[in-house]
Amino acid sequence: MNVLAIESSCDETSVSIIKDGSEEISTVILSQMDTHANYGGVVPEIASRMHVENITIVIDEALKKANMNMDDIDAFAVTYGPGLIGSLLVGLMAAKTLSFIYNKPLIPVHHIAGHIYANNLVKRLEFPLIALVVSGGHTELIYMKEDYSFEKLGGTLDDAVGEAYDKVARVINVPYPGGPLVDKLAFEGEDTYDLPIPLNDDSYNFSFSGLKSAVINLAHNEKQRGNEIIKENMACSFQNRVVEILVKKTMRALKDYGVKNLIVAGGVAANKGLRKGLTEACLEEEINLIIPEMKYCTDNAAMIGAAAYYAYKRGDKAGLDLNAKAVTELK
Ligand code: KG4
Ligand code: ZN
């Protein structure tokens, strides 16, 4: 089954053709990063307009790269949410139109299911598993008994971890996109700042706004004393606290649920500190850890095409009344 998948939930216009949920035939990603960098963050209105300008070009490109035409495609898949509503709508309208014209099924995919199934492009998922989803909009621990079954164990009570990274980056004067640069700086510095470990309790929930505020307050106090904070050290202290709590709660979830497989998903899965922390902990606890290659960590349509195959098997199919959802739980 060849699925042509579309992802446009934020600032990447991406189209991919995926065979049977695991074989990547072609992927095209058009990133708007350079444009949004001028504004220090994603500007939703600009993002939607750029998706409109590029979507048909990216679809054509993905087909050309695969050496295929629409006759070779069995179904269309699209991210329906969560994300920026204007951006989502562009991908959704394109997918609905294709499904209508070519009279082929339309498969709705939750963006986070996509991030999780990015791992299926690397290695077939083994169940039961725990998924740690860490992105600009999510920080969640999910238990999966089998394919396309999602039980949320806990999530962030305030900022998502990627969001906290981006905000801390701004405070320590690191340009957008902040996450990857803070990660890089963290390895150049030392853990010298006294920052709290956020929501260090028995739940599976996370909270990053307190940690973010602690960074802001420290930076502010130093400025009032006429000092500058040491960027590298602040990045290192911040990253260490984040990684500590993510690793601690993830390892506890694995233990509590008697699960031996861990997958990490979402943009922050690219974080080198987190990769290192989880790799070490999983080695010690004999947990089978899968983290996608860097190219599958950030938004792409390949992950949507991979998830779509299993969504379809579960019976997920949409009609032309499918609507975009800015906020929606993974079910
Ligand atoms: O999954 P993603 O591409 O988009 C969302 O669905 O949110 O994740 C983007 C987020 C951004 O907040 C970005 O700063 C963060 O992932 N990110 C990182 C790293 N690479 C991307 N955060 C920390 N360290 C990184 N290496
Ligand atoms: Zn994402």
mmCIF file of C-alpha atoms and ligand atoms in Angstrom:
data_model
loop_
_atom_site.group_PDB
_atom_site.id
_atom_site.type_symbol
_atom_site.label_atom_id
_atom_site.label_comp_id
_atom_site.label_asym_id
_atom_site.label_seq_id
_atom_site.Cartn_x
_atom_site.Cartn_y
_atom_site.Cartn_z
ATOM 1 C CA MET A 1 0.000 0.000 0.000
ATOM 2 C CA ASN A 2 1.534 3.266 -1.145
ATOM 3 C CA VAL A 3 0.429 6.268 0.893
ATOM 4 C CA LEU A 4 1.039 9.834 -0.199
ATOM 5 C CA ALA A 5 1.247 11.799 3.046
ATOM 6 C CA ILE A 6 1.088 15.525 3.658
ATOM 7 C CA GLU A 7 2.390 17.367 6.733
ATOM 8 C CA SER A 8 1.876 21.121 7.102
ATOM 9 C CA SER A 9 1.103 21.607 10.789
ATOM 10 C CA CYS A 10 3.762 24.243 11.435
ATOM 11 C CA ASP A 11 6.466 25.728 9.230
ATOM 12 C CA GLU A 12 7.467 22.761 7.081
ATOM 13 C CA THR A 13 5.617 21.863 3.892
ATOM 14 C CA SER A 14 6.339 18.189 3.467
ATOM 15 C CA VAL A 15 5.082 15.381 1.246
ATOM 16 C CA SER A 16 6.182 11.780 1.366
ATOM 17 C CA ILE A 17 5.351 8.487 -0.293
ATOM 18 C CA ILE A 18 5.564 5.553 2.123
ATOM 19 C CA LYS A 19 5.009 1.887 1.346
ATOM 20 C CA ASP A 20 3.324 -0.311 3.983
ATOM 21 C CA GLY A 21 4.106 2.023 6.865
ATOM 22 C CA SER A 22 7.804 1.313 6.872
ATOM 23 C CA GLU A 23 9.476 1.859 3.515
ATOM 24 C CA GLU A 24 10.278 5.430 2.560
ATOM 25 C CA ILE A 25 10.026 5.840 -1.192
ATOM 26 C CA SER A 26 10.381 9.590 -1.371
ATOM 27 C CA THR A 27 10.229 12.621 0.890
ATOM 28 C CA VAL A 28 10.353 16.318 0.162
ATOM 29 C CA ILE A 29 10.570 18.890 2.962
ATOM 30 C CA LEU A 30 10.364 22.572 2.274
ATOM 31 C CA SER A 31 11.354 24.425 5.420
ATOM 32 C CA GLN A 32 10.291 28.025 6.024
ATOM 33 C CA MET A 33 12.799 28.371 8.848
ATOM 34 C CA ASP A 34 14.882 31.095 7.190
ATOM 35 C CA THR A 35 11.840 33.302 6.659
ATOM 36 C CA HIS A 36 10.558 32.951 10.226
ATOM 37 C CA ALA A 37 14.049 33.431 11.674
ATOM 38 C CA ASN A 38 13.735 37.106 10.668
ATOM 39 C CA TYR A 39 10.898 37.427 13.203
ATOM 40 C CA GLY A 40 12.401 35.298 15.982
ATOM 41 C CA GLY A 41 9.694 32.642 15.712
ATOM 42 C CA VAL A 42 7.025 31.159 13.461
ATOM 43 C CA VAL A 43 4.528 33.771 12.206
ATOM 44 C CA PRO A 44 1.304 31.784 11.620
ATOM 45 C CA GLU A 45 -0.093 33.993 8.840
ATOM 46 C CA ILE A 46 3.165 33.868 6.884
ATOM 47 C CA ALA A 47 3.384 30.107 7.440
ATOM 48 C CA SER A 48 -0.074 29.465 5.939
ATOM 49 C CA ARG A 49 0.610 31.681 2.946
ATOM 50 C CA MET A 50 3.880 29.916 2.232
ATOM 51 C CA HIS A 51 2.176 26.510 2.500
ATOM 52 C CA VAL A 52 -0.373 27.680 -0.088
ATOM 53 C CA GLU A 53 2.397 28.799 -2.443
ATOM 54 C CA ASN A 54 4.383 25.581 -2.098
ATOM 55 C CA ILE A 55 2.066 22.660 -1.516
ATOM 56 C CA THR A 56 1.427 21.659 -5.139
ATOM 57 C CA ILE A 57 5.105 22.034 -6.006
ATOM 58 C CA VAL A 58 6.083 19.771 -3.099
ATOM 59 C CA ILE A 59 3.473 17.140 -4.058
ATOM 60 C CA ASP A 60 4.778 17.088 -7.647
ATOM 61 C CA GLU A 61 8.350 16.912 -6.439
ATOM 62 C CA ALA A 62 7.620 13.916 -4.149
ATOM 63 C CA LEU A 63 5.986 12.012 -7.022
ATOM 64 C CA LYS A 64 8.819 12.875 -9.393
ATOM 65 C CA LYS A 65 11.435 11.783 -6.870
ATOM 66 C CA ALA A 66 9.601 8.454 -6.449
ATOM 67 C CA ASN A 67 9.258 8.078 -10.208
ATOM 68 C CA MET A 68 5.531 7.591 -9.679
ATOM 69 C CA ASN A 69 2.235 9.109 -10.700
ATOM 70 C CA MET A 70 -1.147 9.176 -8.946
ATOM 71 C CA ASP A 71 -2.027 5.728 -10.346
ATOM 72 C CA ASP A 72 0.666 4.289 -8.077
ATOM 73 C CA ILE A 73 -0.857 5.860 -4.960
ATOM 74 C CA ASP A 74 -3.395 3.831 -2.953
ATOM 75 C CA ALA A 75 -4.388 6.380 -0.321
ATOM 76 C CA PHE A 76 -3.774 9.924 0.891
ATOM 77 C CA ALA A 77 -2.856 10.805 4.458
ATOM 78 C CA VAL A 78 -2.746 14.146 6.184
ATOM 79 C CA THR A 79 -1.967 15.675 9.582
ATOM 80 C CA TYR A 80 -5.308 17.023 10.874
ATOM 81 C CA GLY A 81 -3.869 18.334 14.173
ATOM 82 C CA PRO A 82 -2.562 19.552 16.495
ATOM 83 C CA GLY A 83 -0.808 22.547 15.009
ATOM 84 C CA LEU A 84 -1.341 26.009 13.586
ATOM 85 C CA ILE A 85 -4.859 26.053 12.243
ATOM 86 C CA GLY A 86 -4.116 28.009 9.039
ATOM 87 C CA SER A 87 -1.138 25.791 8.253
ATOM 88 C CA LEU A 88 -3.062 22.573 8.917
ATOM 89 C CA LEU A 89 -5.915 23.692 6.672
ATOM 90 C CA VAL A 90 -3.653 23.992 3.635
ATOM 91 C CA GLY A 91 -2.456 20.384 3.878
ATOM 92 C CA LEU A 92 -5.947 19.214 4.682
ATOM 93 C CA MET A 93 -7.509 20.917 1.664
ATOM 94 C CA ALA A 94 -4.806 19.468 -0.612
ATOM 95 C CA ALA A 95 -5.324 15.933 0.734
ATOM 96 C CA LYS A 96 -9.117 16.170 0.550
ATOM 97 C CA THR A 97 -8.949 17.446 -3.009
ATOM 98 C CA LEU A 98 -6.639 14.602 -4.065
ATOM 99 C CA SER A 99 -8.826 12.006 -2.324
ATOM 100 C CA PHE A 100 -11.910 13.427 -4.074
ATOM 101 C CA ILE A 101 -10.359 13.688 -7.540
ATOM 102 C CA TYR A 102 -8.652 10.287 -7.537
ATOM 103 C CA ASN A 103 -11.363 8.579 -5.474
ATOM 104 C CA LYS A 104 -8.935 7.063 -2.981
ATOM 105 C CA PRO A 105 -9.161 6.830 0.829
ATOM 106 C CA LEU A 106 -8.265 9.779 3.034
ATOM 107 C CA ILE A 107 -6.467 8.845 6.266
ATOM 108 C CA PRO A 108 -6.393 11.403 9.099
ATOM 109 C CA VAL A 109 -3.205 11.304 11.206
ATOM 110 C CA HIS A 110 -2.557 12.906 14.593
ATOM 111 C CA HIS A 111 0.768 14.762 14.482
ATOM 112 C CA ILE A 112 2.091 12.976 17.598
ATOM 113 C CA ALA A 113 1.194 9.548 16.191
ATOM 114 C CA GLY A 114 3.362 10.633 13.274
ATOM 115 C CA HIS A 115 6.301 11.500 15.525
ATOM 116 C CA ILE A 116 5.966 8.110 17.252
ATOM 117 C CA TYR A 117 5.774 6.177 13.963
ATOM 118 C CA ALA A 118 8.857 7.961 12.600
ATOM 119 C CA ASN A 119 10.598 5.202 14.555
ATOM 120 C CA ASN A 120 8.875 2.565 12.448
ATOM 121 C CA LEU A 121 10.886 3.849 9.472
ATOM 122 C CA VAL A 122 14.062 2.979 11.351
ATOM 123 C CA LYS A 123 13.017 -0.328 12.899
ATOM 124 C CA ARG A 124 9.657 -2.086 13.251
ATOM 125 C CA LEU A 125 8.122 -1.062 16.586
ATOM 126 C CA GLU A 126 8.018 -3.763 19.249
ATOM 127 C CA PHE A 127 5.249 -3.843 21.817
ATOM 128 C CA PRO A 128 4.453 -3.109 24.546
ATOM 129 C CA LEU A 129 6.401 0.119 24.525
ATOM 130 C CA ILE A 130 6.640 3.482 26.213
ATOM 131 C CA ALA A 131 6.939 6.534 23.974
ATOM 132 C CA LEU A 132 8.491 9.723 25.276
ATOM 133 C CA VAL A 133 7.168 12.495 23.054
ATOM 134 C CA VAL A 134 9.164 15.706 23.316
ATOM 135 C CA SER A 135 8.527 18.556 20.900
ATOM 136 C CA GLY A 136 7.747 22.248 20.649
ATOM 137 C CA GLY A 137 4.154 21.569 21.649
ATOM 138 C CA HIS A 138 4.311 18.299 23.622
ATOM 139 C CA THR A 139 5.971 16.539 26.512
ATOM 140 C CA GLU A 140 4.164 13.257 27.036
ATOM 141 C CA LEU A 141 4.691 9.723 28.218
ATOM 142 C CA ILE A 142 2.514 7.284 26.282
ATOM 143 C CA TYR A 143 2.006 3.570 26.820
ATOM 144 C CA MET A 144 1.341 1.497 23.691
ATOM 145 C CA LYS A 145 0.126 -2.065 24.160
ATOM 146 C CA GLU A 146 -0.046 -2.653 20.418
ATOM 147 C CA ASP A 147 -0.042 -0.793 17.098
ATOM 148 C CA TYR A 148 -2.005 2.426 17.141
ATOM 149 C CA SER A 149 -3.174 2.094 20.737
ATOM 150 C CA PHE A 150 -2.245 5.096 22.847
ATOM 151 C CA GLU A 151 -2.600 5.471 26.612
ATOM 152 C CA LYS A 152 -1.336 8.756 27.980
ATOM 153 C CA LEU A 153 0.444 8.304 31.308
ATOM 154 C CA GLY A 154 1.312 11.933 31.850
ATOM 155 C CA GLY A 155 2.141 15.193 30.160
ATOM 156 C CA THR A 156 3.275 18.722 30.711
ATOM 157 C CA LEU A 157 1.190 20.905 32.996
ATOM 158 C CA ASP A 158 2.459 24.095 31.361
ATOM 159 C CA ASP A 159 5.235 24.686 28.786
ATOM 160 C CA ALA A 160 6.329 21.879 26.490
ATOM 161 C CA VAL A 161 10.015 21.067 26.722
ATOM 162 C CA GLY A 162 10.842 22.457 23.240
ATOM 163 C CA GLU A 163 8.949 25.633 24.073
ATOM 164 C CA ALA A 164 10.989 25.999 27.281
ATOM 165 C CA TYR A 165 14.185 25.554 25.238
ATOM 166 C CA ASP A 166 13.111 28.244 22.790
ATOM 167 C CA LYS A 167 12.178 30.677 25.583
ATOM 168 C CA VAL A 168 15.390 30.085 27.532
ATOM 169 C CA ALA A 169 17.304 30.626 24.279
ATOM 170 C CA ARG A 170 15.747 34.067 23.959
ATOM 171 C CA VAL A 171 16.672 34.972 27.542
ATOM 172 C CA ILE A 172 20.320 34.032 27.026
ATOM 173 C CA ASN A 173 20.414 35.779 23.634
ATOM 174 C CA VAL A 174 20.607 32.714 21.432
ATOM 175 C CA PRO A 175 18.984 33.250 18.020
ATOM 176 C CA TYR A 176 15.978 31.299 16.726
ATOM 177 C CA PRO A 177 15.625 28.338 16.453
ATOM 178 C CA GLY A 178 16.860 28.182 20.029
ATOM 179 C CA GLY A 179 16.609 24.499 20.953
ATOM 180 C CA PRO A 180 19.464 23.092 18.864
ATOM 181 C CA LEU A 181 21.786 25.982 19.767
ATOM 182 C CA VAL A 182 21.140 25.704 23.513
ATOM 183 C CA ASP A 183 21.900 21.986 23.139
ATOM 184 C CA LYS A 184 25.196 22.800 21.434
ATOM 185 C CA LEU A 185 26.151 25.448 24.030
ATOM 186 C CA ALA A 186 25.334 23.037 26.862
ATOM 187 C CA PHE A 187 28.251 20.853 25.779
ATOM 188 C CA GLU A 188 30.606 23.851 25.799
ATOM 189 C CA GLY A 189 29.749 24.900 29.357
ATOM 190 C CA GLU A 190 29.696 23.696 32.947
ATOM 191 C CA ASP A 191 26.783 23.094 35.290
ATOM 192 C CA THR A 192 27.390 26.078 37.575
ATOM 193 C CA TYR A 193 23.925 27.618 38.011
ATOM 194 C CA ASP A 194 21.631 26.547 40.822
ATOM 195 C CA LEU A 195 18.380 25.670 39.050
ATOM 196 C CA PRO A 196 15.465 23.645 40.479
ATOM 197 C CA ILE A 197 14.568 20.156 39.251
ATOM 198 C CA PRO A 198 11.036 20.687 37.924
ATOM 199 C CA LEU A 199 8.063 18.691 39.290
ATOM 200 C CA ASN A 200 10.265 16.106 40.926
ATOM 201 C CA ASP A 201 7.358 14.007 42.232
ATOM 202 C CA ASP A 202 5.737 10.575 41.835
ATOM 203 C CA SER A 203 3.527 11.518 38.879
ATOM 204 C CA TYR A 204 4.317 11.085 35.191
ATOM 205 C CA ASN A 205 3.624 14.759 34.607
ATOM 206 C CA PHE A 206 6.107 17.455 33.684
ATOM 207 C CA SER A 207 6.343 21.184 34.287
ATOM 208 C CA PHE A 208 8.929 23.441 32.724
ATOM 209 C CA SER A 209 7.644 26.945 33.379
ATOM 210 C CA GLY A 210 9.219 27.100 36.866
ATOM 211 C CA LEU A 211 12.604 26.109 35.495
ATOM 212 C CA LYS A 212 12.251 28.643 32.691
ATOM 213 C CA SER A 213 11.322 31.360 35.223
ATOM 214 C CA ALA A 214 14.343 30.453 37.342
ATOM 215 C CA VAL A 215 16.578 31.055 34.305
ATOM 216 C CA ILE A 216 14.845 34.388 33.616
ATOM 217 C CA ASN A 217 15.221 35.495 37.260
ATOM 218 C CA LEU A 218 18.895 34.540 37.419
ATOM 219 C CA ALA A 219 19.619 36.390 34.181
ATOM 220 C CA HIS A 220 17.703 39.416 35.455
ATOM 221 C CA ASN A 221 19.528 39.467 38.816
ATOM 222 C CA GLU A 222 22.910 39.214 37.154
ATOM 223 C CA LYS A 223 22.025 42.079 34.830
ATOM 224 C CA GLN A 224 21.022 44.280 37.778
ATOM 225 C CA ARG A 225 24.411 43.592 39.315
ATOM 226 C CA GLY A 226 25.972 44.672 36.050
ATOM 227 C CA ASN A 227 27.054 41.133 35.154
ATOM 228 C CA GLU A 228 26.301 38.997 32.150
ATOM 229 C CA ILE A 229 25.317 35.368 32.622
ATOM 230 C CA ILE A 230 27.653 32.817 31.113
ATOM 231 C CA LYS A 231 25.564 31.442 28.262
ATOM 232 C CA GLU A 232 27.316 28.115 27.979
ATOM 233 C CA ASN A 233 27.020 27.416 31.698
ATOM 234 C CA MET A 234 23.376 28.436 31.850
ATOM 235 C CA ALA A 235 22.615 26.218 28.842
ATOM 236 C CA CYS A 236 24.443 23.359 30.550
ATOM 237 C CA SER A 237 22.633 23.767 33.897
ATOM 238 C CA PHE A 238 19.241 24.124 32.188
ATOM 239 C CA GLN A 239 19.799 21.120 29.930
ATOM 240 C CA ASN A 240 21.015 18.954 32.815
ATOM 241 C CA ARG A 241 17.875 19.651 34.880
ATOM 242 C CA VAL A 242 15.615 18.969 31.876
ATOM 243 C CA VAL A 243 17.386 15.735 30.973
ATOM 244 C CA GLU A 244 17.463 14.563 34.608
ATOM 245 C CA ILE A 245 13.698 14.798 35.029
ATOM 246 C CA LEU A 246 12.853 13.386 31.581
ATOM 247 C CA VAL A 247 15.131 10.402 32.113
ATOM 248 C CA LYS A 248 13.951 9.817 35.691
ATOM 249 C CA LYS A 249 10.210 9.769 34.895
ATOM 250 C CA THR A 250 10.645 7.780 31.694
ATOM 251 C CA MET A 251 12.681 5.092 33.432
ATOM 252 C CA ARG A 252 10.088 4.900 36.214
ATOM 253 C CA ALA A 253 7.256 4.484 33.694
ATOM 254 C CA LEU A 254 9.154 1.603 32.044
ATOM 255 C CA LYS A 255 9.631 -0.056 35.411
ATOM 256 C CA ASP A 256 6.068 0.479 36.644
ATOM 257 C CA TYR A 257 4.584 -0.925 33.441
ATOM 258 C CA GLY A 258 7.109 -3.725 33.086
ATOM 259 C CA VAL A 259 8.017 -2.515 29.595
ATOM 260 C CA LYS A 260 11.345 -3.187 27.888
ATOM 261 C CA ASN A 261 10.968 -1.012 24.769
ATOM 262 C CA LEU A 262 11.389 2.758 24.759
ATOM 263 C CA ILE A 263 11.012 5.067 21.807
ATOM 264 C CA VAL A 264 11.656 8.790 21.760
ATOM 265 C CA ALA A 265 9.793 11.070 19.391
ATOM 266 C CA GLY A 266 9.453 14.729 18.440
ATOM 267 C CA GLY A 267 11.828 17.580 17.682
ATOM 268 C CA VAL A 268 13.562 17.488 21.063
ATOM 269 C CA ALA A 269 14.511 13.832 20.414
ATOM 270 C CA ALA A 270 17.325 15.477 18.438
ATOM 271 C CA ASN A 271 18.739 16.787 21.733
ATOM 272 C CA LYS A 272 22.197 15.334 22.293
ATOM 273 C CA GLY A 273 21.997 15.626 26.086
ATOM 274 C CA LEU A 274 18.719 13.699 26.170
ATOM 275 C CA ARG A 275 20.057 11.064 23.782
ATOM 276 C CA LYS A 276 23.091 10.598 25.975
ATOM 277 C CA GLY A 277 21.088 10.484 29.237
ATOM 278 C CA LEU A 278 18.587 7.957 27.911
ATOM 279 C CA THR A 279 21.220 5.811 26.224
ATOM 280 C CA GLU A 280 23.153 5.481 29.479
ATOM 281 C CA ALA A 281 20.059 4.760 31.609
ATOM 282 C CA CYS A 282 18.690 2.221 29.122
ATOM 283 C CA LEU A 283 21.989 0.425 28.920
ATOM 284 C CA GLU A 284 21.999 0.038 32.679
ATOM 285 C CA GLU A 285 18.374 -1.149 32.864
ATOM 286 C CA GLU A 286 18.623 -3.347 29.733
ATOM 287 C CA ILE A 287 15.945 -1.384 27.922
ATOM 288 C CA ASN A 288 15.713 -1.525 24.157
ATOM 289 C CA LEU A 289 15.941 2.157 23.154
ATOM 290 C CA ILE A 290 15.010 3.506 19.726
ATOM 291 C CA ILE A 291 15.565 7.131 18.804
ATOM 292 C CA PRO A 292 14.949 8.144 15.202
ATOM 293 C CA GLU A 293 17.725 9.521 13.047
ATOM 294 C CA MET A 294 17.961 13.302 13.252
ATOM 295 C CA LYS A 295 16.148 13.768 9.935
ATOM 296 C CA TYR A 296 13.070 11.956 11.292
ATOM 297 C CA CYS A 297 13.016 13.882 14.592
ATOM 298 C CA THR A 298 11.740 17.187 13.264
ATOM 299 C CA ASP A 299 8.523 17.604 11.296
ATOM 300 C CA ASN A 300 8.311 15.597 8.074
ATOM 301 C CA ALA A 301 5.644 13.786 6.063
ATOM 302 C CA ALA A 302 7.450 10.418 6.120
ATOM 303 C CA MET A 303 6.344 9.922 9.724
ATOM 304 C CA ILE A 304 2.748 10.753 8.763
ATOM 305 C CA GLY A 305 2.852 8.211 5.948
ATOM 306 C CA ALA A 306 4.235 5.569 8.327
ATOM 307 C CA ALA A 307 1.530 6.219 10.948
ATOM 308 C CA ALA A 308 -1.203 6.333 8.283
ATOM 309 C CA TYR A 309 -0.744 2.669 7.348
ATOM 310 C CA TYR A 310 -1.496 1.580 10.938
ATOM 311 C CA ALA A 311 -4.254 4.175 11.351
ATOM 312 C CA TYR A 312 -5.914 2.735 8.252
ATOM 313 C CA LYS A 313 -5.537 -0.808 9.571
ATOM 314 C CA ARG A 314 -7.296 0.318 12.758
ATOM 315 C CA GLY A 315 -10.138 1.647 10.601
ATOM 316 C CA ASP A 316 -9.327 5.363 10.618
ATOM 317 C CA LYS A 317 -10.769 6.879 7.478
ATOM 318 C CA ALA A 318 -12.021 10.386 6.895
ATOM 319 C CA GLY A 319 -14.589 11.952 4.624
ATOM 320 C CA LEU A 320 -14.483 15.322 2.948
ATOM 321 C CA ASP A 321 -15.914 16.837 6.137
ATOM 322 C CA LEU A 322 -12.582 16.219 7.940
ATOM 323 C CA ASN A 323 -11.624 19.374 9.802
ATOM 324 C CA ALA A 324 -8.314 20.665 11.148
ATOM 325 C CA LYS A 325 -7.884 20.789 14.921
ATOM 326 C CA ALA A 326 -5.416 23.184 16.529
ATOM 327 C CA VAL A 327 -5.627 21.238 19.806
ATOM 328 C CA THR A 328 -6.495 17.556 19.955
ATOM 329 C CA GLU A 329 -5.602 14.603 22.213
ATOM 330 C CA LEU A 330 -3.948 11.535 20.750
ATOM 331 C CA LYS A 331 -6.402 8.643 20.856
HETATM 332 O O1 KG4 B 1 8.597 18.255 16.614
HETATM 333 P P1 KG4 B 1 9.025 19.612 16.184
HETATM 334 O O2 KG4 B 1 9.813 19.744 14.926
HETATM 335 O O3 KG4 B 1 7.784 20.545 16.055
HETATM 336 C C1 KG4 B 1 6.693 20.400 16.902
HETATM 337 O O4 KG4 B 1 5.819 19.561 16.605
HETATM 338 O O5 KG4 B 1 6.706 21.100 17.944
HETATM 339 O O6 KG4 B 1 9.827 20.215 17.422
HETATM 340 C C2 KG4 B 1 10.346 21.508 17.380
HETATM 341 C C3 KG4 B 1 10.944 21.824 18.739
HETATM 342 C C4 KG4 B 1 11.392 23.254 18.870
HETATM 343 O O7 KG4 B 1 10.947 23.781 20.098
HETATM 344 C C5 KG4 B 1 12.930 23.149 18.839
HETATM 345 O O8 KG4 B 1 13.580 24.174 19.535
HETATM 346 C C6 KG4 B 1 13.116 21.809 19.508
HETATM 347 O O9 KG4 B 1 12.081 20.986 18.996
HETATM 348 N N1 KG4 B 1 14.425 21.217 19.224
HETATM 349 C C7 KG4 B 1 15.375 21.004 20.165
HETATM 350 C C8 KG4 B 1 16.485 20.454 19.501
HETATM 351 N N2 KG4 B 1 16.182 20.342 18.172
HETATM 352 C C9 KG4 B 1 14.913 20.806 18.028
HETATM 353 N N3 KG4 B 1 15.354 21.235 21.485
HETATM 354 C C10 KG4 B 1 16.451 20.914 22.180
HETATM 355 N N4 KG4 B 1 17.559 20.389 21.612
HETATM 356 C C11 KG4 B 1 17.624 20.137 20.292
HETATM 357 N N5 KG4 B 1 18.719 19.616 19.747
HETATM 358 ZN ZN ZN B 2 6.284 17.993 15.413
#
